[in-house]
PDB file of C-alpha atoms in Angstrom:
ATOM      1  CA  MET A 153      15.506 -37.336  67.150  1.00  0.00           C
ATOM      2  CA  ALA A 154      17.333 -36.045  64.180  1.00  0.00           C
ATOM      3  CA  GLN A 155      15.380 -33.210  62.322  1.00  0.00           C
ATOM      4  CA  LEU A 156      14.540 -33.888  58.795  1.00  0.00           C
ATOM      5  CA  ARG A 157      16.081 -31.927  55.990  1.00  0.00           C
ATOM      6  CA  ASN A 158      14.012 -29.756  54.057  1.00  0.00           C
ATOM      7  CA  ARG A 159      14.199 -30.056  50.530  1.00  0.00           C
ATOM      8  CA  SER A 160      12.013 -27.417  49.376  1.00  0.00           C
ATOM      9  CA  PRO A 161      12.657 -24.667  50.635  1.00  0.00           C
ATOM     10  CA  ARG A 162      10.680 -21.422  50.252  1.00  0.00           C
ATOM     11  CA  GLN A 163      12.208 -18.758  47.825  1.00  0.00           C
ATOM     12  CA  GLY A 164       9.051 -15.999  48.005  1.00  0.00           C
ATOM     13  CA  LEU A 165       7.933 -16.007  44.845  1.00  0.00           C
ATOM     14  CA  LYS A 166      10.125 -18.053  43.259  1.00  0.00           C
ATOM     15  CA  TRP A 167       9.241 -21.312  45.273  1.00  0.00           C
ATOM     16  CA  ASN A 168       8.962 -24.145  42.936  1.00  0.00           C
ATOM     17  CA  LEU A 169       8.516 -22.169  40.078  1.00  0.00           C
ATOM     18  CA  PRO A 170      10.433 -22.982  36.886  1.00  0.00           C
ATOM     19  CA  GLN A 171      13.729 -19.945  36.823  1.00  0.00           C
ATOM     20  CA  VAL A 172      13.992 -18.244  32.955  1.00  0.00           C
ATOM     21  CA  PRO A 173      16.669 -15.947  32.344  1.00  0.00           C
ATOM     22  CA  TRP A 174      15.525 -12.770  31.349  1.00  0.00           C
ATOM     23  CA  SER A 175      17.767 -12.222  28.563  1.00  0.00           C
ATOM     24  CA  LEU A 176      15.799 -15.139  27.000  1.00  0.00           C
ATOM     25  CA  LEU A 177      12.840 -13.242  27.680  1.00  0.00           C
ATOM     26  CA  GLU A 178      13.428 -10.282  26.964  1.00  0.00           C
ATOM     27  CA  LEU A 179      14.772 -11.615  23.293  1.00  0.00           C
ATOM     28  CA  TYR A 180      11.802 -13.825  22.590  1.00  0.00           C
ATOM     29  CA  LEU A 181       9.735 -10.320  23.669  1.00  0.00           C
ATOM     30  CA  ALA A 182      11.820  -8.903  20.837  1.00  0.00           C
ATOM     31  CA  ARG A 183      10.783 -11.384  18.353  1.00  0.00           C
ATOM     32  CA  THR A 184       7.349 -12.187  18.910  1.00  0.00           C
ATOM     33  CA  MET A 185       6.241  -8.410  19.846  1.00  0.00           C
ATOM     34  CA  PRO A 186       6.049  -7.260  15.824  1.00  0.00           C
ATOM     35  CA  LEU A 187       4.094 -10.438  14.323  1.00  0.00           C
ATOM     36  CA  VAL A 188       1.837  -9.542  17.635  1.00  0.00           C
ATOM     37  CA  LEU A 189       1.132  -6.366  16.939  1.00  0.00           C
ATOM     38  CA  PHE A 190       1.289  -6.812  13.182  1.00  0.00           C
ATOM     39  CA  PHE A 191      -1.662  -8.567  13.982  1.00  0.00           C
ATOM     40  CA  VAL A 192      -3.056  -6.273  16.357  1.00  0.00           C
ATOM     41  CA  ILE A 193      -3.345  -3.549  14.616  1.00  0.00           C
ATOM     42  CA  ASN A 194      -4.549  -4.790  11.455  1.00  0.00           C
ATOM     43  CA  GLY A 195      -7.247  -6.895  13.633  1.00  0.00           C
ATOM     44  CA  LEU A 196      -8.437  -4.069  14.674  1.00  0.00           C
ATOM     45  CA  VAL A 197      -9.019  -2.191  10.872  1.00  0.00           C
ATOM     46  CA  LEU A 198     -10.598  -4.716   9.182  1.00  0.00           C
ATOM     47  CA  TYR A 199     -13.075  -4.963  12.363  1.00  0.00           C
ATOM     48  CA  ASN A 200     -13.462  -1.455  11.671  1.00  0.00           C
ATOM     49  CA  VAL A 201     -13.872  -1.963   7.793  1.00  0.00           C
ATOM     50  CA  VAL A 202     -16.284  -4.560   8.173  1.00  0.00           C
ATOM     51  CA  VAL A 203     -18.571  -3.160  10.993  1.00  0.00           C
ATOM     52  CA  HIS A 204     -18.277   0.549  10.027  1.00  0.00           C
ATOM     53  CA  PRO A 205     -20.598   1.806   7.453  1.00  0.00           C
ATOM     54  CA  PRO A 206     -19.793   2.887   4.568  1.00  0.00           C
ATOM     55  CA  THR A 207     -21.989   5.862   3.661  1.00  0.00           C
ATOM     56  CA  VAL A 208     -20.632   7.645   7.334  1.00  0.00           C
ATOM     57  CA  GLY A 209     -17.266   9.513   6.990  1.00  0.00           C
ATOM     58  CA  TYR A 210     -16.554  13.200   6.165  1.00  0.00           C
ATOM     59  CA  ASP A 211     -17.872  13.638   3.144  1.00  0.00           C
ATOM     60  CA  ALA A 212     -18.497  10.414   2.497  1.00  0.00           C
ATOM     61  CA  GLY A 213     -21.741  11.120  -0.043  1.00  0.00           C
ATOM     62  CA  SER A 214     -18.979  12.974  -2.146  1.00  0.00           C
ATOM     63  CA  HIS A 215     -16.603   9.922  -2.167  1.00  0.00           C
ATOM     64  CA  LEU A 216     -18.921   7.682  -2.958  1.00  0.00           C
ATOM     65  CA  GLY A 217     -20.252   9.795  -5.836  1.00  0.00           C
ATOM     66  CA  TYR A 218     -16.819  10.029  -7.220  1.00  0.00           C
ATOM     67  CA  ILE A 219     -16.859   5.804  -7.363  1.00  0.00           C
ATOM     68  CA  LEU A 220     -20.392   6.379  -9.214  1.00  0.00           C
ATOM     69  CA  THR A 221     -18.879   8.995 -12.142  1.00  0.00           C
ATOM     70  CA  LEU A 222     -15.801   6.633 -12.513  1.00  0.00           C
ATOM     71  CA  ALA A 223     -18.195   3.494 -13.083  1.00  0.00           C
ATOM     72  CA  GLU A 224     -19.501   5.452 -16.054  1.00  0.00           C
ATOM     73  CA  GLY A 225     -15.677   5.803 -17.630  1.00  0.00           C
ATOM     74  CA  ARG A 226     -15.261   9.740 -16.999  1.00  0.00           C
ATOM     75  CA  LEU A 227     -13.383  11.838 -14.405  1.00  0.00           C
ATOM     76  CA  PRO A 228     -16.284  13.847 -12.297  1.00  0.00           C
ATOM     77  CA  THR A 229     -17.147  17.244 -12.714  1.00  0.00           C
ATOM     78  CA  PRO A 230     -18.342  19.626  -9.708  1.00  0.00           C
ATOM     79  CA  TYR A 231     -21.887  18.705 -11.103  1.00  0.00           C
ATOM     80  CA  ASP A 232     -20.989  15.031  -9.794  1.00  0.00           C
ATOM     81  CA  THR A 233     -19.127  15.594  -6.495  1.00  0.00           C
ATOM     82  CA  SER A 234     -17.715  17.960  -4.838  1.00  0.00           C
ATOM     83  CA  GLU A 235     -14.766  15.854  -4.974  1.00  0.00           C
ATOM     84  CA  PHE A 236     -14.106  16.310  -8.100  1.00  0.00           C
ATOM     85  CA  PHE A 237     -10.976  17.338  -7.902  1.00  0.00           C
ATOM     86  CA  SER A 238      -9.265  14.811  -6.147  1.00  0.00           C
ATOM     87  CA  PRO A 239      -7.015  12.180  -7.990  1.00  0.00           C
ATOM     88  CA  PRO A 240      -9.187   9.120  -9.026  1.00  0.00           C
ATOM     89  CA  LEU A 241      -6.521   6.385  -7.851  1.00  0.00           C
ATOM     90  CA  PRO A 242      -8.661   5.275  -4.409  1.00  0.00           C
ATOM     91  CA  TYR A 243     -11.829   4.675  -6.278  1.00  0.00           C
ATOM     92  CA  ALA A 244     -10.659   3.055  -9.581  1.00  0.00           C
ATOM     93  CA  LEU A 245     -10.895  -0.509  -8.339  1.00  0.00           C
ATOM     94  CA  PRO A 246     -14.486  -0.118  -6.393  1.00  0.00           C
ATOM     95  CA  ALA A 247     -15.478   2.067  -9.711  1.00  0.00           C
ATOM     96  CA  ALA A 248     -14.790  -1.300 -11.824  1.00  0.00           C
ATOM     97  CA  ALA A 249     -15.830  -3.824  -9.877  1.00  0.00           C
ATOM     98  CA  TYR A 250     -19.285  -1.698  -9.970  1.00  0.00           C
ATOM     99  CA  ALA A 251     -18.720  -0.985 -14.001  1.00  0.00           C
ATOM    100  CA  GLY A 252     -18.471  -5.001 -13.997  1.00  0.00           C
ATOM    101  CA  GLY A 253     -21.829  -5.543 -12.109  1.00  0.00           C
ATOM    102  CA  LEU A 254     -21.262  -5.903  -8.799  1.00  0.00           C
ATOM    103  CA  SER A 255     -23.664  -4.754  -6.393  1.00  0.00           C
ATOM    104  CA  TRP A 256     -23.779  -1.253  -4.798  1.00  0.00           C
ATOM    105  CA  GLY A 257     -23.498  -2.193  -1.178  1.00  0.00           C
ATOM    106  CA  LEU A 258     -20.493  -4.931  -2.213  1.00  0.00           C
ATOM    107  CA  THR A 259     -19.066  -2.240  -4.352  1.00  0.00           C
ATOM    108  CA  ALA A 260     -18.999   0.245  -1.202  1.00  0.00           C
ATOM    109  CA  LYS A 261     -17.906  -2.254   0.994  1.00  0.00           C
ATOM    110  CA  LEU A 262     -15.035  -3.307  -1.870  1.00  0.00           C
ATOM    111  CA  ALA A 263     -13.727   0.426  -1.235  1.00  0.00           C
ATOM    112  CA  GLN A 264     -13.348  -0.022   2.968  1.00  0.00           C
ATOM    113  CA  VAL A 265     -12.185  -3.852   2.746  1.00  0.00           C
ATOM    114  CA  LEU A 266      -8.721  -2.368   0.558  1.00  0.00           C
ATOM    115  CA  ASN A 267      -8.119  -0.039   3.144  1.00  0.00           C
ATOM    116  CA  SER A 268      -7.768  -3.117   4.851  1.00  0.00           C
ATOM    117  CA  ALA A 269      -5.037  -4.327   2.331  1.00  0.00           C
ATOM    118  CA  ALA A 270      -3.412  -0.350   2.531  1.00  0.00           C
ATOM    119  CA  SER A 271      -3.053  -1.075   5.622  1.00  0.00           C
ATOM    120  CA  LEU A 272      -1.528  -4.373   5.737  1.00  0.00           C
ATOM    121  CA  GLY A 273       1.100  -3.378   3.678  1.00  0.00           C
ATOM    122  CA  THR A 274       1.885   0.244   5.825  1.00  0.00           C
ATOM    123  CA  VAL A 275       2.701  -1.587   8.715  1.00  0.00           C
ATOM    124  CA  LEU A 276       4.459  -3.803   7.093  1.00  0.00           C
ATOM    125  CA  VAL A 277       6.585  -1.518   5.218  1.00  0.00           C
ATOM    126  CA  LEU A 278       6.836   0.591   8.530  1.00  0.00           C
ATOM    127  CA  MET A 279       8.497  -2.814  10.527  1.00  0.00           C
ATOM    128  CA  ARG A 280      11.117  -2.999   6.804  1.00  0.00           C
ATOM    129  CA  LEU A 281      11.926   0.397   7.833  1.00  0.00           C
ATOM    130  CA  ALA A 282      12.712   0.127  11.279  1.00  0.00           C
ATOM    131  CA  GLN A 283      14.734  -3.214  10.462  1.00  0.00           C
ATOM    132  CA  LEU A 284      16.719  -1.471   8.151  1.00  0.00           C
ATOM    133  CA  ILE A 285      16.966   1.555  10.690  1.00  0.00           C
ATOM    134  CA  ARG A 286      18.220  -0.608  13.493  1.00  0.00           C
ATOM    135  CA  PRO A 287      18.967  -3.988  11.777  1.00  0.00           C
ATOM    136  CA  GLY A 288      18.514  -6.879  13.905  1.00  0.00           C
ATOM    137  CA  LYS A 289      17.200  -4.871  16.692  1.00  0.00           C
ATOM    138  CA  GLY A 290      13.436  -6.270  17.620  1.00  0.00           C
ATOM    139  CA  ARG A 291      12.991  -3.929  20.350  1.00  0.00           C
ATOM    140  CA  TYR A 292      13.020  -0.969  18.127  1.00  0.00           C
ATOM    141  CA  THR A 293      10.647  -2.671  14.993  1.00  0.00           C
ATOM    142  CA  ALA A 294       8.472  -3.285  17.918  1.00  0.00           C
ATOM    143  CA  ALA A 295       8.588   0.374  19.342  1.00  0.00           C
ATOM    144  CA  ALA A 296       7.907   1.760  16.235  1.00  0.00           C
ATOM    145  CA  ALA A 297       4.716  -0.126  15.591  1.00  0.00           C
ATOM    146  CA  ALA A 298       3.504  -0.057  19.400  1.00  0.00           C
ATOM    147  CA  VAL A 299       3.500   3.776  18.351  1.00  0.00           C
ATOM    148  CA  LEU A 300       1.257   3.004  15.508  1.00  0.00           C
ATOM    149  CA  ALA A 301      -0.598   0.847  17.722  1.00  0.00           C
ATOM    150  CA  LEU A 302      -1.212   3.718  19.865  1.00  0.00           C
ATOM    151  CA  MET A 303      -3.003   5.979  16.977  1.00  0.00           C
ATOM    152  CA  PRO A 304      -6.830   6.334  17.247  1.00  0.00           C
ATOM    153  CA  VAL A 305      -6.855   8.415  13.932  1.00  0.00           C
ATOM    154  CA  TYR A 306      -5.077   5.623  12.295  1.00  0.00           C
ATOM    155  CA  TYR A 307      -7.828   3.232  12.501  1.00  0.00           C
ATOM    156  CA  LYS A 308     -10.472   5.968  12.349  1.00  0.00           C
ATOM    157  CA  SER A 309      -8.938   6.644   9.037  1.00  0.00           C
ATOM    158  CA  PHE A 310      -8.878   3.756   7.867  1.00  0.00           C
ATOM    159  CA  ALA A 311     -12.499   2.703   8.126  1.00  0.00           C
ATOM    160  CA  PHE A 312     -13.385   6.007   5.525  1.00  0.00           C
ATOM    161  CA  ILE A 313     -13.171   5.913   2.001  1.00  0.00           C
ATOM    162  CA  ARG A 314     -10.934   8.473   1.189  1.00  0.00           C
ATOM    163  CA  GLY A 315      -7.273   9.105  -0.857  1.00  0.00           C
ATOM    164  CA  GLU A 316      -5.308   9.992   2.464  1.00  0.00           C
ATOM    165  CA  VAL A 317      -5.110   5.946   3.527  1.00  0.00           C
ATOM    166  CA  TRP A 318      -3.572   4.985   0.332  1.00  0.00           C
ATOM    167  CA  VAL A 319      -1.435   8.433   0.764  1.00  0.00           C
ATOM    168  CA  THR A 320      -0.071   7.011   3.815  1.00  0.00           C
ATOM    169  CA  LEU A 321       0.556   3.425   2.371  1.00  0.00           C
ATOM    170  CA  PHE A 322       2.683   5.455  -0.283  1.00  0.00           C
ATOM    171  CA  ALA A 323       4.440   7.864   1.959  1.00  0.00           C
ATOM    172  CA  ALA A 324       5.396   4.557   3.762  1.00  0.00           C
ATOM    173  CA  LEU A 325       7.179   3.091   0.947  1.00  0.00           C
ATOM    174  CA  THR A 326       8.992   6.285  -0.168  1.00  0.00           C
ATOM    175  CA  ALA A 327      10.838   6.173   3.374  1.00  0.00           C
ATOM    176  CA  TYR A 328      11.466   3.292   2.700  1.00  0.00           C
ATOM    177  CA  GLU A 329      13.119   3.431  -0.684  1.00  0.00           C
ATOM    178  CA  VAL A 330      14.895   6.871   0.546  1.00  0.00           C
ATOM    179  CA  VAL A 331      16.047   5.268   3.241  1.00  0.00           C
ATOM    180  CA  ALA A 332      17.393   1.957   1.414  1.00  0.00           C
ATOM    181  CA  LEU A 333      18.892   4.197  -1.222  1.00  0.00           C
ATOM    182  CA  SER A 334      21.006   6.051   1.463  1.00  0.00           C
ATOM    183  CA  VAL A 335      22.472   3.603   3.140  1.00  0.00           C
ATOM    184  CA  LYS A 336      22.660   0.016   1.103  1.00  0.00           C
ATOM    185  CA  GLN A 337      25.938  -0.769  -0.419  1.00  0.00           C
ATOM    186  CA  GLN A 338      23.946  -1.077  -4.250  1.00  0.00           C
ATOM    187  CA  GLY A 339      25.854  -1.672  -7.331  1.00  0.00           C
ATOM    188  CA  ARG A 340      24.540   0.958 -10.110  1.00  0.00           C
ATOM    189  CA  LYS A 341      21.671  -0.949 -11.438  1.00  0.00           C
ATOM    190  CA  GLN A 342      20.347  -1.642  -7.983  1.00  0.00           C
ATOM    191  CA  TRP A 343      20.643   1.701  -7.672  1.00  0.00           C
ATOM    192  CA  VAL A 344      18.651   2.970 -10.433  1.00  0.00           C
ATOM    193  CA  ARG A 345      16.124   0.547  -9.748  1.00  0.00           C
ATOM    194  CA  GLY A 346      15.895   1.906  -6.357  1.00  0.00           C
ATOM    195  CA  ALA A 347      15.397   5.404  -7.524  1.00  0.00           C
ATOM    196  CA  ILE A 348      12.648   4.283 -10.353  1.00  0.00           C
ATOM    197  CA  ARG A 349      10.993   2.575  -7.305  1.00  0.00           C
ATOM    198  CA  LEU A 350      10.594   5.502  -5.260  1.00  0.00           C
ATOM    199  CA  GLY A 351       9.631   7.873  -8.614  1.00  0.00           C
ATOM    200  CA  LEU A 352       6.997   4.976  -8.852  1.00  0.00           C
ATOM    201  CA  TRP A 353       5.962   5.646  -4.842  1.00  0.00           C
ATOM    202  CA  LEU A 354       5.978   9.573  -5.471  1.00  0.00           C
ATOM    203  CA  GLY A 355       3.879   9.572  -8.305  1.00  0.00           C
ATOM    204  CA  LEU A 356       0.823   7.108  -6.803  1.00  0.00           C
ATOM    205  CA  ALA A 357       0.641   9.236  -4.300  1.00  0.00           C
ATOM    206  CA  VAL A 358      -0.180  12.228  -5.648  1.00  0.00           C
ATOM    207  CA  LEU A 359      -2.397  10.365  -7.759  1.00  0.00           C
ATOM    208  CA  ALA A 360      -4.280   9.191  -4.342  1.00  0.00           C
ATOM    209  CA  ARG A 361      -4.364  12.417  -2.834  1.00  0.00           C
ATOM    210  CA  GLN A 362      -3.130  16.063  -3.696  1.00  0.00           C
ATOM    211  CA  TRP A 363      -1.169  15.988  -0.345  1.00  0.00           C
ATOM    212  CA  GLY A 364       1.652  13.823  -1.725  1.00  0.00           C
ATOM    213  CA  PHE A 365       2.778  16.622  -3.622  1.00  0.00           C
ATOM    214  CA  MET A 366       4.432  16.902   0.341  1.00  0.00           C
ATOM    215  CA  LEU A 367       6.045  14.027  -0.085  1.00  0.00           C
ATOM    216  CA  TRP A 368       8.365  15.331  -3.129  1.00  0.00           C
ATOM    217  CA  ALA A 369       9.165  18.367  -1.617  1.00  0.00           C
ATOM    218  CA  ALA A 370      10.287  16.282   1.398  1.00  0.00           C
ATOM    219  CA  VAL A 371      12.482  14.117  -0.506  1.00  0.00           C
ATOM    220  CA  ALA A 372      13.728  16.710  -2.809  1.00  0.00           C
ATOM    221  CA  LEU A 373      15.004  18.766   0.407  1.00  0.00           C
ATOM    222  CA  TYR A 374      16.207  15.271   1.548  1.00  0.00           C
ATOM    223  CA  PHE A 375      18.383  14.912  -1.712  1.00  0.00           C
ATOM    224  CA  GLY A 376      19.742  18.278  -1.463  1.00  0.00           C
ATOM    225  CA  GLY A 377      21.113  17.453   2.268  1.00  0.00           C
ATOM    226  CA  LEU A 378      22.391  14.009   1.221  1.00  0.00           C
ATOM    227  CA  TRP A 379      24.297  15.824  -1.747  1.00  0.00           C
ATOM    228  CA  TRP A 380      25.726  18.312  -0.097  1.00  0.00           C
ATOM    229  CA  GLN A 381      27.396  16.474   2.552  1.00  0.00           C
ATOM    230  CA  ARG A 382      28.952  13.799   0.163  1.00  0.00           C
ATOM    231  CA  LYS A 383      29.943  17.105  -2.112  1.00  0.00           C
ATOM    232  CA  ARG A 384      31.918  18.050   1.083  1.00  0.00           C
ATOM    233  CA  ALA A 385      33.006  15.008   1.623  1.00  0.00           C
ATOM    234  CA  GLN A 386      34.550  14.819  -1.646  1.00  0.00           C
ATOM    235  CA  LEU A 387      36.249  17.750  -1.372  1.00  0.00           C
ATOM    236  CA  ARG A 388      37.840  17.475   1.716  1.00  0.00           C
ATOM    237  CA  GLY A 389      39.041  13.769   0.506  1.00  0.00           C
ATOM    238  CA  VAL A 390      37.267  12.188   3.473  1.00  0.00           C
ATOM    239  CA  ALA A 391      34.750   9.732   3.647  1.00  0.00           C
ATOM    240  CA  ALA A 392      31.257  10.464   4.728  1.00  0.00           C
ATOM    241  CA  ALA A 393      29.773  10.284   8.507  1.00  0.00           C
ATOM    242  CA  GLY A 394      27.572   7.454   8.875  1.00  0.00           C
ATOM    243  CA  GLN A 395      26.541   4.609   6.872  1.00  0.00           C
ATOM    244  CA  ILE A 396      25.505   7.386   3.631  1.00  0.00           C
ATOM    245  CA  ARG A 397      26.572   5.630   0.024  1.00  0.00           C
ATOM    246  CA  GLY A 398      26.870   6.926  -2.874  1.00  0.00           C
ATOM    247  CA  GLU A 399      28.297   9.852  -4.823  1.00  0.00           C
ATOM    248  CA  PRO A 400      26.950  13.234  -5.492  1.00  0.00           C
ATOM    249  CA  ARG A 401      26.563  12.452  -9.130  1.00  0.00           C
ATOM    250  CA  GLN A 402      24.771   9.291  -8.583  1.00  0.00           C
ATOM    251  CA  VAL A 403      23.011  11.331  -5.951  1.00  0.00           C
ATOM    252  CA  LEU A 404      21.722  13.768  -8.419  1.00  0.00           C
ATOM    253  CA  GLN A 405      21.072  11.007 -10.989  1.00  0.00           C
ATOM    254  CA  ALA A 406      18.517   8.894  -8.311  1.00  0.00           C
ATOM    255  CA  ALA A 407      16.667  12.551  -7.974  1.00  0.00           C
ATOM    256  CA  LEU A 408      16.677  13.298 -11.655  1.00  0.00           C
ATOM    257  CA  ILE A 409      15.399   9.536 -12.033  1.00  0.00           C
ATOM    258  CA  SER A 410      12.540   9.306  -9.357  1.00  0.00           C
ATOM    259  CA  GLY A 411      11.295  13.027 -10.463  1.00  0.00           C
ATOM    260  CA  VAL A 412      11.168  12.157 -14.139  1.00  0.00           C
ATOM    261  CA  VAL A 413       9.050   8.350 -13.205  1.00  0.00           C
ATOM    262  CA  ALA A 414       6.860  10.952 -10.097  1.00  0.00           C
ATOM    263  CA  LEU A 415       6.135  13.461 -12.949  1.00  0.00           C
ATOM    264  CA  ALA A 416       5.292  10.325 -16.047  1.00  0.00           C
ATOM    265  CA  ILE A 417       2.944   8.543 -13.725  1.00  0.00           C
ATOM    266  CA  GLY A 418       1.055  11.467 -11.096  1.00  0.00           C
ATOM    267  CA  SER A 419       1.247  14.713 -13.817  1.00  0.00           C
ATOM    268  CA  TRP A 420      -1.851  13.684 -16.175  1.00  0.00           C
ATOM    269  CA  PHE A 421      -4.166  14.211 -13.706  1.00  0.00           C
ATOM    270  CA  TYR A 422      -3.235  17.650 -12.603  1.00  0.00           C
ATOM    271  CA  LEU A 423      -2.642  18.795 -16.336  1.00  0.00           C
ATOM    272  CA  HIS A 424      -6.193  17.403 -16.842  1.00  0.00           C
ATOM    273  CA  LEU A 425      -7.697  19.802 -14.279  1.00  0.00           C
ATOM    274  CA  GLN A 426      -5.322  22.439 -15.542  1.00  0.00           C
ATOM    275  CA  GLY A 427      -6.799  22.061 -18.882  1.00  0.00           C
ATOM    276  CA  ARG A 428     -10.265  22.110 -17.732  1.00  0.00           C
ATOM    277  CA  TYR A 429     -10.380  24.007 -14.775  1.00  0.00           C
ATOM    278  CA  ASP A 430      -7.326  26.874 -15.395  1.00  0.00           C
ATOM    279  CA  SER A 431      -6.179  25.822 -12.366  1.00  0.00           C
ATOM    280  CA  ALA A 432      -4.217  22.352 -11.336  1.00  0.00           C
ATOM    281  CA  ALA A 433      -5.117  23.455  -8.030  1.00  0.00           C
ATOM    282  CA  ALA A 434      -8.789  23.125  -8.581  1.00  0.00           C
ATOM    283  CA  PHE A 435     -11.058  23.624  -4.904  1.00  0.00           C
ATOM    284  CA  ASN A 436     -14.509  22.990  -4.874  1.00  0.00           C
ATOM    285  CA  ARG A 437     -14.185  26.581  -2.838  1.00  0.00           C
ATOM    286  CA  SER A 438     -13.251  30.044  -4.445  1.00  0.00           C
ATOM    287  CA  LEU A 439     -10.208  31.119  -2.812  1.00  0.00           C
ATOM    288  CA  GLN A 440     -10.032  34.467  -1.280  1.00  0.00           C
ATOM    289  CA  PRO A 441      -8.862  37.564  -3.118  1.00  0.00           C
ATOM    290  CA  THR A 442      -6.209  38.068  -0.266  1.00  0.00           C
ATOM    291  CA  PHE A 443      -4.954  35.921   3.013  1.00  0.00           C
ATOM    292  CA  SER A 444      -6.241  37.317   6.473  1.00  0.00           C
ATOM    293  CA  PRO A 445      -6.711  35.670   9.592  1.00  0.00           C
ATOM    294  CA  ALA A 446     -10.685  37.466   9.327  1.00  0.00           C
ATOM    295  CA  ASN A 447     -11.447  35.585   6.261  1.00  0.00           C
ATOM    296  CA  ASN A 448     -12.315  32.703   8.749  1.00  0.00           C
ATOM    297  CA  PRO A 449     -14.845  33.305  11.916  1.00  0.00           C
ATOM    298  CA  THR A 450     -13.482  33.611  15.257  1.00  0.00           C
ATOM    299  CA  SER A 451     -14.968  29.626  16.386  1.00  0.00           C
ATOM    300  CA  PHE A 452     -12.063  28.934  13.117  1.00  0.00           C
ATOM    301  CA  TYR A 453      -9.493  29.175  15.506  1.00  0.00           C
ATOM    302  CA  SER A 454     -11.396  28.623  19.071  1.00  0.00           C
ATOM    303  CA  GLY A 455     -13.895  26.144  18.775  1.00  0.00           C
ATOM    304  CA  VAL A 456     -13.665  22.199  19.386  1.00  0.00           C
ATOM    305  CA  GLY A 457     -16.271  20.786  17.893  1.00  0.00           C
TER     306      GLY A 457
END
């Protein structure tokens, strides 16, 4: 008797399963993972914002007191809140809502919900920055978002009413504008507009928190290095390595424009501190007369609390 032919041979794990080329699967994941991570990160931030009490956090009462004082149409003093030295930008919209008649509970929750909006902007700008650095490389964009997604401090910080949330957003925008000025082929008008936008983000950063001044130092150092690279290339009569754009004079012009804009936007609050407290770096604790490790107890260096 003739043996019947086996028309469905077993092939291990591949038996009767549709075979998808790995290259197509990899392409699909590279295109979809950034979007998935965008919603995962911001979904977790939104969840924390909704369920976390606004009164729980580092110096939460002082930050809420800032909103109450600002709603009265004035900047706070040390008698109003220990955060009197902090810039007002993070508290401005909740204060305006409270002054307009919004209940205090909803006002405090609004301040947290705004953090969720800041997170949306931060993740979006981060992904655009990754695409600017590696155009068309979805895996690189997904990797950048994945690194952010793995940071518990991100979700924790964005649940609190604090200025650091907004410094994070403006730091991302600053990084994007700096890289765009460096690698994009732009005309003079686009270059000037980019420098103005950079100054805007730097100015808003220091109106969110004093730590924004660190961005000023970083950008100044970057422009200094960029100018030196272009100057050396010009003197040698060769093109600068990589995709760096702009002549040395353009680099100086961009630095000057962004610096002027940043000062115009962010300096007024620190002039206010200087005029009222005789220090643009006013703080809620007096400085030690001299720097010494002995100014802090041993537990400051060894404690893990």
